[in-house]
């Protein structure tokens, strides 16, 4: 494999070790590691963060390891945002994993091939290996295009990340809201997303994933989504940042991707897939918490756009 990998870690050494073992199987030539610092009100973080970072010293293949470790806790939103800014300053294209996203080995080849195929296609902003529906038209093609995704095992290009808008300043522009409404297609779905973006813009959620979702929608950016699920999320439980309950999200095992890839005939969003995701989402705690006026995404990961998924920062 020739593509660089970025690994985002915090305070879970056991999970960091598992994802590093997955990365070891493909031996990327370059590994970027972004780590947040210990939280001042969590004494155990000092040891756990140090232990997580020590796992990175286990890299035993020919690999350039480039580290960006914070001494203080920045929070998942700012830490991952600045960390990915740093990564994309150095690389044109990157495969990105968090410490609780365990990819099936074929995930890497899937991302690498499509990063190269769509490198210059401005319509496409992201490649996603996590499919919360587990399977979608896999008998027809290896992937489809959508506007919704979960950031649990993904890849992108500098040309796409350059639009990332942490402060979501464009959200106040009527023209941008109208564009997003057109992209989403459907008033009911738009109102759901509008409530989320209002909450994020107001600073009530420490998230980077919804901001990335906003960035893509504001640019009408498509996501390449695998037809089968290529990544297992193991980040649920007491040590999670947002998903404290082990059963917060159904367990979706990773499956192997078959090669050669079967490419869609046209580059166009699969509206049926997106509508299924919105339908799936509406019945979750995310939507209910908004309706009840409770703190948005309290008790669940602020980055997961769904029944769809996890790390409060990873959601779409």
PDB file of C-alpha atoms in Angstrom:
ATOM      1  CA  UNK A   1       0.000   0.000   0.000  1.00  0.00           C
ATOM      2  CA  UNK A   2       1.269   3.476  -0.842  1.00  0.00           C
ATOM      3  CA  UNK A   3      -1.315   5.751   0.792  1.00  0.00           C
ATOM      4  CA  UNK A   4      -0.672   7.431   4.153  1.00  0.00           C
ATOM      5  CA  UNK A   5      -2.888   6.579   7.122  1.00  0.00           C
ATOM      6  CA  UNK A   6      -3.940   8.980   9.894  1.00  0.00           C
ATOM      7  CA  UNK A   7      -4.774   7.462  13.284  1.00  0.00           C
ATOM      8  CA  UNK A   8      -6.725   9.521  15.841  1.00  0.00           C
ATOM      9  CA  UNK A   9      -6.210   8.371  19.439  1.00  0.00           C
ATOM     10  CA  UNK A  10      -6.995   9.468  22.986  1.00  0.00           C
ATOM     11  CA  UNK A  11      -7.124   7.320  26.125  1.00  0.00           C
ATOM     12  CA  UNK A  12      -7.940   3.750  25.108  1.00  0.00           C
ATOM     13  CA  UNK A  13      -4.701   1.772  24.715  1.00  0.00           C
ATOM     14  CA  UNK A  14      -6.426  -1.587  24.211  1.00  0.00           C
ATOM     15  CA  UNK A  15      -8.479  -0.295  21.299  1.00  0.00           C
ATOM     16  CA  UNK A  16      -5.515   1.619  19.907  1.00  0.00           C
ATOM     17  CA  UNK A  17      -3.560  -1.632  19.861  1.00  0.00           C
ATOM     18  CA  UNK A  18      -6.335  -3.401  17.945  1.00  0.00           C
ATOM     19  CA  UNK A  19      -6.577  -0.786  15.226  1.00  0.00           C
ATOM     20  CA  UNK A  20      -2.777  -0.594  14.950  1.00  0.00           C
ATOM     21  CA  UNK A  21      -2.719  -4.340  14.349  1.00  0.00           C
ATOM     22  CA  UNK A  22      -5.161  -3.824  11.473  1.00  0.00           C
ATOM     23  CA  UNK A  23      -2.928  -1.115  10.045  1.00  0.00           C
ATOM     24  CA  UNK A  24       0.126  -3.361  10.450  1.00  0.00           C
ATOM     25  CA  UNK A  25      -1.423  -5.894   8.061  1.00  0.00           C
ATOM     26  CA  UNK A  26      -1.155  -3.443   5.145  1.00  0.00           C
ATOM     27  CA  UNK A  27       2.029  -1.648   6.267  1.00  0.00           C
ATOM     28  CA  UNK A  28       1.472   1.901   5.016  1.00  0.00           C
ATOM     29  CA  UNK A  29       4.689   3.835   4.355  1.00  0.00           C
ATOM     30  CA  UNK A  30       3.561   6.781   6.443  1.00  0.00           C
ATOM     31  CA  UNK A  31       1.472   6.942   9.636  1.00  0.00           C
ATOM     32  CA  UNK A  32       0.210  10.209  11.096  1.00  0.00           C
ATOM     33  CA  UNK A  33      -0.887  10.012  14.733  1.00  0.00           C
ATOM     34  CA  UNK A  34      -3.057  12.713  16.309  1.00  0.00           C
ATOM     35  CA  UNK A  35      -3.644  12.525  20.075  1.00  0.00           C
ATOM     36  CA  UNK A  36      -5.613  14.657  22.500  1.00  0.00           C
ATOM     37  CA  UNK A  37      -4.324  15.366  26.011  1.00  0.00           C
ATOM     38  CA  UNK A  38      -5.748  14.211  29.356  1.00  0.00           C
ATOM     39  CA  UNK A  39      -8.869  15.851  30.743  1.00  0.00           C
ATOM     40  CA  UNK A  40      -8.112  17.753  33.976  1.00  0.00           C
ATOM     41  CA  UNK A  41     -11.137  16.288  35.768  1.00  0.00           C
ATOM     42  CA  UNK A  42     -10.251  12.687  34.860  1.00  0.00           C
ATOM     43  CA  UNK A  43      -7.118  11.689  36.845  1.00  0.00           C
ATOM     44  CA  UNK A  44      -6.862   8.318  35.086  1.00  0.00           C
ATOM     45  CA  UNK A  45      -6.443  10.053  31.741  1.00  0.00           C
ATOM     46  CA  UNK A  46      -2.794  10.841  32.416  1.00  0.00           C
ATOM     47  CA  UNK A  47      -1.903   7.159  32.513  1.00  0.00           C
ATOM     48  CA  UNK A  48      -4.371   6.099  29.818  1.00  0.00           C
ATOM     49  CA  UNK A  49      -3.250   8.757  27.352  1.00  0.00           C
ATOM     50  CA  UNK A  50       0.398   7.861  27.938  1.00  0.00           C
ATOM     51  CA  UNK A  51      -0.380   4.163  27.499  1.00  0.00           C
ATOM     52  CA  UNK A  52      -2.228   4.843  24.250  1.00  0.00           C
ATOM     53  CA  UNK A  53       0.725   6.797  22.896  1.00  0.00           C
ATOM     54  CA  UNK A  54       3.148   4.047  23.904  1.00  0.00           C
ATOM     55  CA  UNK A  55       1.236   1.646  21.664  1.00  0.00           C
ATOM     56  CA  UNK A  56       2.399   3.674  18.668  1.00  0.00           C
ATOM     57  CA  UNK A  57       5.979   2.718  19.532  1.00  0.00           C
ATOM     58  CA  UNK A  58       5.062  -0.835  18.472  1.00  0.00           C
ATOM     59  CA  UNK A  59       5.212   0.114  14.781  1.00  0.00           C
ATOM     60  CA  UNK A  60       7.650  -2.491  13.465  1.00  0.00           C
ATOM     61  CA  UNK A  61       7.556  -2.117   9.682  1.00  0.00           C
ATOM     62  CA  UNK A  62       9.296   0.336   7.391  1.00  0.00           C
ATOM     63  CA  UNK A  63       7.136   3.352   8.170  1.00  0.00           C
ATOM     64  CA  UNK A  64       7.578   7.045   8.822  1.00  0.00           C
ATOM     65  CA  UNK A  65       5.597   7.798  11.995  1.00  0.00           C
ATOM     66  CA  UNK A  66       4.689  11.477  12.353  1.00  0.00           C
ATOM     67  CA  UNK A  67       3.134  12.524  15.674  1.00  0.00           C
ATOM     68  CA  UNK A  68       0.981  15.451  16.731  1.00  0.00           C
ATOM     69  CA  UNK A  69       0.358  15.072  20.471  1.00  0.00           C
ATOM     70  CA  UNK A  70      -1.395  17.692  22.576  1.00  0.00           C
ATOM     71  CA  UNK A  71      -0.272  18.207  26.177  1.00  0.00           C
ATOM     72  CA  UNK A  72      -3.673  19.612  27.130  1.00  0.00           C
ATOM     73  CA  UNK A  73      -7.181  18.417  26.429  1.00  0.00           C
ATOM     74  CA  UNK A  74      -8.628  20.263  23.461  1.00  0.00           C
ATOM     75  CA  UNK A  75     -11.852  18.279  23.177  1.00  0.00           C
ATOM     76  CA  UNK A  76     -12.713  15.980  20.322  1.00  0.00           C
ATOM     77  CA  UNK A  77     -14.097  18.715  18.078  1.00  0.00           C
ATOM     78  CA  UNK A  78     -11.085  21.018  18.067  1.00  0.00           C
ATOM     79  CA  UNK A  79      -8.430  18.304  18.453  1.00  0.00           C
ATOM     80  CA  UNK A  80      -9.543  16.283  15.453  1.00  0.00           C
ATOM     81  CA  UNK A  81     -10.218  19.398  13.377  1.00  0.00           C
ATOM     82  CA  UNK A  82      -6.747  20.845  13.955  1.00  0.00           C
ATOM     83  CA  UNK A  83      -5.174  17.414  13.669  1.00  0.00           C
ATOM     84  CA  UNK A  84      -6.673  16.796  10.244  1.00  0.00           C
ATOM     85  CA  UNK A  85      -5.706  20.309   9.165  1.00  0.00           C
ATOM     86  CA  UNK A  86      -2.137  19.326  10.061  1.00  0.00           C
ATOM     87  CA  UNK A  87      -2.364  16.021   8.197  1.00  0.00           C
ATOM     88  CA  UNK A  88      -3.779  17.517   5.007  1.00  0.00           C
ATOM     89  CA  UNK A  89      -1.145  20.250   5.062  1.00  0.00           C
ATOM     90  CA  UNK A  90       1.329  17.434   4.392  1.00  0.00           C
ATOM     91  CA  UNK A  91      -0.604  14.931   2.273  1.00  0.00           C
ATOM     92  CA  UNK A  92      -2.826  15.204  -0.797  1.00  0.00           C
ATOM     93  CA  UNK A  93      -4.902  12.162   0.190  1.00  0.00           C
ATOM     94  CA  UNK A  94      -5.205  10.192   3.433  1.00  0.00           C
ATOM     95  CA  UNK A  95      -7.034   7.201   4.920  1.00  0.00           C
ATOM     96  CA  UNK A  96      -8.372   8.080   8.386  1.00  0.00           C
ATOM     97  CA  UNK A  97      -9.180   5.848  11.369  1.00  0.00           C
ATOM     98  CA  UNK A  98     -10.066   6.524  14.972  1.00  0.00           C
ATOM     99  CA  UNK A  99      -8.872   4.295  17.766  1.00  0.00           C
ATOM    100  CA  UNK A 100     -12.107   2.311  17.947  1.00  0.00           C
ATOM    101  CA  UNK A 101     -12.661   1.669  14.243  1.00  0.00           C
ATOM    102  CA  UNK A 102     -11.386  -1.780  13.289  1.00  0.00           C
ATOM    103  CA  UNK A 103     -11.242  -2.121   9.504  1.00  0.00           C
ATOM    104  CA  UNK A 104     -11.412  -5.304   7.496  1.00  0.00           C
ATOM    105  CA  UNK A 105      -8.068  -5.521   5.602  1.00  0.00           C
ATOM    106  CA  UNK A 106      -9.741  -4.922   2.233  1.00  0.00           C
ATOM    107  CA  UNK A 107     -10.906  -1.517   3.503  1.00  0.00           C
ATOM    108  CA  UNK A 108      -7.476  -0.090   2.744  1.00  0.00           C
ATOM    109  CA  UNK A 109      -7.371  -1.306  -0.843  1.00  0.00           C
ATOM    110  CA  UNK A 110     -10.924  -0.061  -1.362  1.00  0.00           C
ATOM    111  CA  UNK A 111      -9.986   3.425  -0.176  1.00  0.00           C
ATOM    112  CA  UNK A 112      -6.683   3.552  -2.014  1.00  0.00           C
ATOM    113  CA  UNK A 113      -8.148   2.557  -5.374  1.00  0.00           C
ATOM    114  CA  UNK A 114     -10.988   5.061  -5.136  1.00  0.00           C
ATOM    115  CA  UNK A 115      -8.786   7.862  -3.837  1.00  0.00           C
ATOM    116  CA  UNK A 116      -6.828   7.522  -7.046  1.00  0.00           C
ATOM    117  CA  UNK A 117      -9.873   7.044  -9.282  1.00  0.00           C
ATOM    118  CA  UNK A 118     -11.664  10.163  -8.029  1.00  0.00           C
ATOM    119  CA  UNK A 119      -8.630  12.262  -7.141  1.00  0.00           C
ATOM    120  CA  UNK A 120      -9.553  15.035  -9.577  1.00  0.00           C
ATOM    121  CA  UNK A 121     -13.343  14.691  -9.414  1.00  0.00           C
ATOM    122  CA  UNK A 122     -14.491  17.754  -7.477  1.00  0.00           C
ATOM    123  CA  UNK A 123     -17.987  16.300  -7.107  1.00  0.00           C
ATOM    124  CA  UNK A 124     -16.719  13.729  -4.618  1.00  0.00           C
ATOM    125  CA  UNK A 125     -15.401  14.780  -1.204  1.00  0.00           C
ATOM    126  CA  UNK A 126     -15.145  11.598   0.842  1.00  0.00           C
ATOM    127  CA  UNK A 127     -14.837   7.807   0.745  1.00  0.00           C
ATOM    128  CA  UNK A 128     -16.580   5.882   3.526  1.00  0.00           C
ATOM    129  CA  UNK A 129     -16.015   2.255   4.535  1.00  0.00           C
ATOM    130  CA  UNK A 130     -18.658   2.097   7.261  1.00  0.00           C
ATOM    131  CA  UNK A 131     -22.146   1.181   6.072  1.00  0.00           C
ATOM    132  CA  UNK A 132     -24.735   1.257   8.893  1.00  0.00           C
ATOM    133  CA  UNK A 133     -27.206  -0.579   6.686  1.00  0.00           C
ATOM    134  CA  UNK A 134     -24.617  -3.412   6.550  1.00  0.00           C
ATOM    135  CA  UNK A 135     -25.374  -4.027   2.876  1.00  0.00           C
ATOM    136  CA  UNK A 136     -26.804  -1.955   0.027  1.00  0.00           C
ATOM    137  CA  UNK A 137     -27.117  -3.260  -3.536  1.00  0.00           C
ATOM    138  CA  UNK A 138     -23.889  -5.210  -3.165  1.00  0.00           C
ATOM    139  CA  UNK A 139     -25.036  -7.651  -5.861  1.00  0.00           C
ATOM    140  CA  UNK A 140     -24.950  -4.779  -8.373  1.00  0.00           C
ATOM    141  CA  UNK A 141     -21.893  -2.728  -7.474  1.00  0.00           C
ATOM    142  CA  UNK A 142     -19.102  -2.309  -4.929  1.00  0.00           C
ATOM    143  CA  UNK A 143     -20.181   1.137  -3.793  1.00  0.00           C
ATOM    144  CA  UNK A 144     -22.685   3.901  -4.371  1.00  0.00           C
ATOM    145  CA  UNK A 145     -22.788   7.674  -4.007  1.00  0.00           C
ATOM    146  CA  UNK A 146     -24.611   9.412  -1.176  1.00  0.00           C
ATOM    147  CA  UNK A 147     -24.694  12.665   0.750  1.00  0.00           C
ATOM    148  CA  UNK A 148     -24.764  11.002   4.172  1.00  0.00           C
ATOM    149  CA  UNK A 149     -21.922   9.102   5.790  1.00  0.00           C
ATOM    150  CA  UNK A 150     -20.432   8.071   9.107  1.00  0.00           C
ATOM    151  CA  UNK A 151     -16.802   8.941   9.793  1.00  0.00           C
ATOM    152  CA  UNK A 152     -15.841   5.535  11.105  1.00  0.00           C
ATOM    153  CA  UNK A 153     -13.185   4.555   8.651  1.00  0.00           C
ATOM    154  CA  UNK A 154     -12.943   7.005   5.780  1.00  0.00           C
ATOM    155  CA  UNK A 155     -10.636   8.792   3.373  1.00  0.00           C
ATOM    156  CA  UNK A 156     -10.446  12.140   1.635  1.00  0.00           C
ATOM    157  CA  UNK A 157      -8.322  14.607  -0.269  1.00  0.00           C
ATOM    158  CA  UNK A 158      -6.734  17.945   0.564  1.00  0.00           C
ATOM    159  CA  UNK A 159      -8.827  19.484  -2.216  1.00  0.00           C
ATOM    160  CA  UNK A 160     -11.988  18.524  -0.265  1.00  0.00           C
ATOM    161  CA  UNK A 161     -10.811  19.193   3.298  1.00  0.00           C
ATOM    162  CA  UNK A 162      -9.778  22.737   2.365  1.00  0.00           C
ATOM    163  CA  UNK A 163     -13.459  23.698   2.551  1.00  0.00           C
ATOM    164  CA  UNK A 164     -13.783  22.479   6.153  1.00  0.00           C
ATOM    165  CA  UNK A 165     -15.551  25.184   8.124  1.00  0.00           C
ATOM    166  CA  UNK A 166     -15.153  24.619  11.877  1.00  0.00           C
ATOM    167  CA  UNK A 167     -17.137  27.726  12.792  1.00  0.00           C
ATOM    168  CA  UNK A 168     -19.804  27.016  10.165  1.00  0.00           C
ATOM    169  CA  UNK A 169     -19.855  30.693   9.221  1.00  0.00           C
ATOM    170  CA  UNK A 170     -21.654  29.949   5.964  1.00  0.00           C
ATOM    171  CA  UNK A 171     -24.598  28.438   7.835  1.00  0.00           C
ATOM    172  CA  UNK A 172     -26.013  31.921   8.354  1.00  0.00           C
ATOM    173  CA  UNK A 173     -26.122  32.572   4.607  1.00  0.00           C
ATOM    174  CA  UNK A 174     -29.624  32.046   3.105  1.00  0.00           C
ATOM    175  CA  UNK A 175     -28.068  30.987  -0.182  1.00  0.00           C
ATOM    176  CA  UNK A 176     -26.170  28.188   1.541  1.00  0.00           C
ATOM    177  CA  UNK A 177     -29.256  26.993   3.411  1.00  0.00           C
ATOM    178  CA  UNK A 178     -31.180  26.876   0.148  1.00  0.00           C
ATOM    179  CA  UNK A 179     -28.388  24.903  -1.492  1.00  0.00           C
ATOM    180  CA  UNK A 180     -28.345  22.405   1.364  1.00  0.00           C
ATOM    181  CA  UNK A 181     -32.130  22.081   1.158  1.00  0.00           C
ATOM    182  CA  UNK A 182     -31.827  21.253  -2.533  1.00  0.00           C
ATOM    183  CA  UNK A 183     -29.032  18.765  -1.910  1.00  0.00           C
ATOM    184  CA  UNK A 184     -30.948  16.958   0.831  1.00  0.00           C
ATOM    185  CA  UNK A 185     -34.120  16.851  -1.246  1.00  0.00           C
ATOM    186  CA  UNK A 186     -37.178  16.824   1.000  1.00  0.00           C
ATOM    187  CA  UNK A 187     -38.411  19.321   3.567  1.00  0.00           C
ATOM    188  CA  UNK A 188     -38.789  16.760   6.335  1.00  0.00           C
ATOM    189  CA  UNK A 189     -35.193  15.630   6.019  1.00  0.00           C
ATOM    190  CA  UNK A 190     -33.977  19.207   5.730  1.00  0.00           C
ATOM    191  CA  UNK A 191     -35.739  20.288   8.932  1.00  0.00           C
ATOM    192  CA  UNK A 192     -34.022  17.467  10.791  1.00  0.00           C
ATOM    193  CA  UNK A 193     -30.605  18.544   9.535  1.00  0.00           C
ATOM    194  CA  UNK A 194     -31.421  22.215  10.134  1.00  0.00           C
ATOM    195  CA  UNK A 195     -32.044  21.539  13.829  1.00  0.00           C
ATOM    196  CA  UNK A 196     -28.717  19.770  14.091  1.00  0.00           C
ATOM    197  CA  UNK A 197     -26.762  22.514  12.367  1.00  0.00           C
ATOM    198  CA  UNK A 198     -28.440  25.196  14.484  1.00  0.00           C
ATOM    199  CA  UNK A 199     -27.351  23.305  17.602  1.00  0.00           C
ATOM    200  CA  UNK A 200     -23.785  22.789  16.385  1.00  0.00           C
ATOM    201  CA  UNK A 201     -23.440  26.391  15.194  1.00  0.00           C
ATOM    202  CA  UNK A 202     -24.553  27.569  18.648  1.00  0.00           C
ATOM    203  CA  UNK A 203     -21.636  25.671  20.177  1.00  0.00           C
ATOM    204  CA  UNK A 204     -23.764  23.189  22.107  1.00  0.00           C
ATOM    205  CA  UNK A 205     -21.992  20.105  20.779  1.00  0.00           C
ATOM    206  CA  UNK A 206     -18.283  19.312  20.857  1.00  0.00           C
ATOM    207  CA  UNK A 207     -18.112  17.720  17.431  1.00  0.00           C
ATOM    208  CA  UNK A 208     -16.111  17.828  14.240  1.00  0.00           C
ATOM    209  CA  UNK A 209     -18.141  15.300  12.260  1.00  0.00           C
ATOM    210  CA  UNK A 210     -21.308  17.359  11.939  1.00  0.00           C
ATOM    211  CA  UNK A 211     -19.161  20.288  10.860  1.00  0.00           C
ATOM    212  CA  UNK A 212     -17.610  18.090   8.194  1.00  0.00           C
ATOM    213  CA  UNK A 213     -21.097  16.986   7.182  1.00  0.00           C
ATOM    214  CA  UNK A 214     -22.120  20.632   6.880  1.00  0.00           C
ATOM    215  CA  UNK A 215     -19.031  21.390   4.809  1.00  0.00           C
ATOM    216  CA  UNK A 216     -19.830  18.630   2.349  1.00  0.00           C
ATOM    217  CA  UNK A 217     -23.484  19.602   1.994  1.00  0.00           C
ATOM    218  CA  UNK A 218     -22.586  23.261   1.500  1.00  0.00           C
ATOM    219  CA  UNK A 219     -20.367  22.190  -1.408  1.00  0.00           C
ATOM    220  CA  UNK A 220     -22.869  19.613  -2.741  1.00  0.00           C
ATOM    221  CA  UNK A 221     -20.146  17.064  -2.076  1.00  0.00           C
ATOM    222  CA  UNK A 222     -20.828  13.373  -2.670  1.00  0.00           C
ATOM    223  CA  UNK A 223     -19.574  10.475  -0.559  1.00  0.00           C
ATOM    224  CA  UNK A 224     -18.449   7.142  -1.978  1.00  0.00           C
ATOM    225  CA  UNK A 225     -20.052   4.595   0.373  1.00  0.00           C
ATOM    226  CA  UNK A 226     -19.127   0.919   0.393  1.00  0.00           C
ATOM    227  CA  UNK A 227     -21.938  -1.464  -0.559  1.00  0.00           C
ATOM    228  CA  UNK A 228     -20.970  -3.662   2.407  1.00  0.00           C
ATOM    229  CA  UNK A 229     -19.738  -2.687   5.842  1.00  0.00           C
ATOM    230  CA  UNK A 230     -15.926  -2.708   5.939  1.00  0.00           C
ATOM    231  CA  UNK A 231     -15.374  -1.333   9.464  1.00  0.00           C
ATOM    232  CA  UNK A 232     -16.394  -2.567  12.900  1.00  0.00           C
ATOM    233  CA  UNK A 233     -16.918   0.064  15.567  1.00  0.00           C
ATOM    234  CA  UNK A 234     -15.828  -1.140  19.009  1.00  0.00           C
ATOM    235  CA  UNK A 235     -16.142   2.226  20.745  1.00  0.00           C
ATOM    236  CA  UNK A 236     -19.246   1.635  22.827  1.00  0.00           C
ATOM    237  CA  UNK A 237     -19.039   1.304  26.605  1.00  0.00           C
ATOM    238  CA  UNK A 238     -17.912   3.075  29.752  1.00  0.00           C
ATOM    239  CA  UNK A 239     -14.626   4.286  28.243  1.00  0.00           C
ATOM    240  CA  UNK A 240     -16.368   5.955  25.320  1.00  0.00           C
ATOM    241  CA  UNK A 241     -16.433   9.729  25.018  1.00  0.00           C
ATOM    242  CA  UNK A 242     -20.115   9.836  24.138  1.00  0.00           C
ATOM    243  CA  UNK A 243     -21.572   6.331  23.651  1.00  0.00           C
ATOM    244  CA  UNK A 244     -21.519   5.043  27.217  1.00  0.00           C
ATOM    245  CA  UNK A 245     -23.966   2.178  26.702  1.00  0.00           C
ATOM    246  CA  UNK A 246     -22.570  -0.952  25.112  1.00  0.00           C
ATOM    247  CA  UNK A 247     -25.803  -1.448  23.171  1.00  0.00           C
ATOM    248  CA  UNK A 248     -25.974   2.161  21.955  1.00  0.00           C
ATOM    249  CA  UNK A 249     -25.565   0.976  18.392  1.00  0.00           C
ATOM    250  CA  UNK A 250     -26.192  -2.466  16.891  1.00  0.00           C
ATOM    251  CA  UNK A 251     -22.998  -4.425  16.362  1.00  0.00           C
ATOM    252  CA  UNK A 252     -22.111  -4.444  12.688  1.00  0.00           C
ATOM    253  CA  UNK A 253     -19.297  -6.782  11.776  1.00  0.00           C
ATOM    254  CA  UNK A 254     -16.870  -5.900   9.029  1.00  0.00           C
ATOM    255  CA  UNK A 255     -17.035  -7.874   5.796  1.00  0.00           C
ATOM    256  CA  UNK A 256     -14.456  -8.326   3.065  1.00  0.00           C
ATOM    257  CA  UNK A 257     -14.721  -6.337  -0.148  1.00  0.00           C
ATOM    258  CA  UNK A 258     -14.454  -8.319  -3.377  1.00  0.00           C
ATOM    259  CA  UNK A 259     -12.034  -7.202  -6.073  1.00  0.00           C
ATOM    260  CA  UNK A 260     -11.937  -6.076  -8.785  1.00  0.00           C
ATOM    261  CA  UNK A 261     -14.313  -3.334  -7.768  1.00  0.00           C
ATOM    262  CA  UNK A 262     -17.555  -2.976  -9.702  1.00  0.00           C
ATOM    263  CA  UNK A 263     -18.055   0.726 -10.323  1.00  0.00           C
ATOM    264  CA  UNK A 264     -21.452   2.443 -10.625  1.00  0.00           C
ATOM    265  CA  UNK A 265     -22.390   3.395 -14.169  1.00  0.00           C
ATOM    266  CA  UNK A 266     -23.064   7.031 -13.268  1.00  0.00           C
ATOM    267  CA  UNK A 267     -21.900   9.466 -10.599  1.00  0.00           C
ATOM    268  CA  UNK A 268     -25.163  10.426  -8.908  1.00  0.00           C
ATOM    269  CA  UNK A 269     -26.552  10.243  -5.353  1.00  0.00           C
ATOM    270  CA  UNK A 270     -28.572   7.178  -4.424  1.00  0.00           C
ATOM    271  CA  UNK A 271     -31.661   8.910  -3.041  1.00  0.00           C
ATOM    272  CA  UNK A 272     -33.166   5.655  -1.820  1.00  0.00           C
ATOM    273  CA  UNK A 273     -30.120   5.036   0.360  1.00  0.00           C
ATOM    274  CA  UNK A 274     -30.110   8.552   1.782  1.00  0.00           C
ATOM    275  CA  UNK A 275     -33.840   8.428   2.516  1.00  0.00           C
ATOM    276  CA  UNK A 276     -33.402   5.097   4.274  1.00  0.00           C
ATOM    277  CA  UNK A 277     -30.717   6.643   6.441  1.00  0.00           C
ATOM    278  CA  UNK A 278     -32.919   9.602   7.360  1.00  0.00           C
ATOM    279  CA  UNK A 279     -35.775   7.248   8.162  1.00  0.00           C
ATOM    280  CA  UNK A 280     -33.427   5.185  10.298  1.00  0.00           C
ATOM    281  CA  UNK A 281     -32.241   8.303  12.049  1.00  0.00           C
ATOM    282  CA  UNK A 282     -35.606   9.768  12.922  1.00  0.00           C
ATOM    283  CA  UNK A 283     -36.465   6.983  15.315  1.00  0.00           C
ATOM    284  CA  UNK A 284     -33.300   7.357  17.369  1.00  0.00           C
ATOM    285  CA  UNK A 285     -32.412   9.167  20.550  1.00  0.00           C
ATOM    286  CA  UNK A 286     -30.825  11.888  18.435  1.00  0.00           C
ATOM    287  CA  UNK A 287     -34.146  13.067  17.060  1.00  0.00           C
ATOM    288  CA  UNK A 288     -36.076  12.470  20.281  1.00  0.00           C
ATOM    289  CA  UNK A 289     -33.581  14.472  22.316  1.00  0.00           C
ATOM    290  CA  UNK A 290     -34.058  17.456  20.019  1.00  0.00           C
ATOM    291  CA  UNK A 291     -37.840  17.258  20.216  1.00  0.00           C
ATOM    292  CA  UNK A 292     -37.751  17.075  23.995  1.00  0.00           C
ATOM    293  CA  UNK A 293     -35.520  20.123  24.232  1.00  0.00           C
ATOM    294  CA  UNK A 294     -32.815  18.135  25.979  1.00  0.00           C
ATOM    295  CA  UNK A 295     -29.150  18.680  25.440  1.00  0.00           C
ATOM    296  CA  UNK A 296     -28.524  17.477  21.919  1.00  0.00           C
ATOM    297  CA  UNK A 297     -26.754  14.169  21.696  1.00  0.00           C
ATOM    298  CA  UNK A 298     -26.435  13.895  25.456  1.00  0.00           C
ATOM    299  CA  UNK A 299     -25.318  10.425  26.316  1.00  0.00           C
ATOM    300  CA  UNK A 300     -24.450   9.526  22.754  1.00  0.00           C
ATOM    301  CA  UNK A 301     -21.541  10.338  20.552  1.00  0.00           C
ATOM    302  CA  UNK A 302     -21.837  13.808  19.168  1.00  0.00           C
ATOM    303  CA  UNK A 303     -20.428  12.725  15.884  1.00  0.00           C
ATOM    304  CA  UNK A 304     -22.628  10.034  14.790  1.00  0.00           C
ATOM    305  CA  UNK A 305     -25.305  10.942  12.429  1.00  0.00           C
ATOM    306  CA  UNK A 306     -27.662   8.164  13.218  1.00  0.00           C
ATOM    307  CA  UNK A 307     -28.863   5.086  14.525  1.00  0.00           C
ATOM    308  CA  UNK A 308     -26.188   5.151  12.258  1.00  0.00           C
ATOM    309  CA  UNK A 309     -23.255   5.200  14.561  1.00  0.00           C
ATOM    310  CA  UNK A 310     -20.530   6.302  17.132  1.00  0.00           C
ATOM    311  CA  UNK A 311     -17.578   8.544  18.303  1.00  0.00           C
ATOM    312  CA  UNK A 312     -19.612  11.658  18.718  1.00  0.00           C
ATOM    313  CA  UNK A 313     -17.298  13.116  16.254  1.00  0.00           C
ATOM    314  CA  UNK A 314     -17.809  10.852  13.580  1.00  0.00           C
ATOM    315  CA  UNK A 315     -21.006  10.818  12.332  1.00  0.00           C
ATOM    316  CA  UNK A 316     -21.655  11.668   8.827  1.00  0.00           C
TER     317      UNK A 316
END
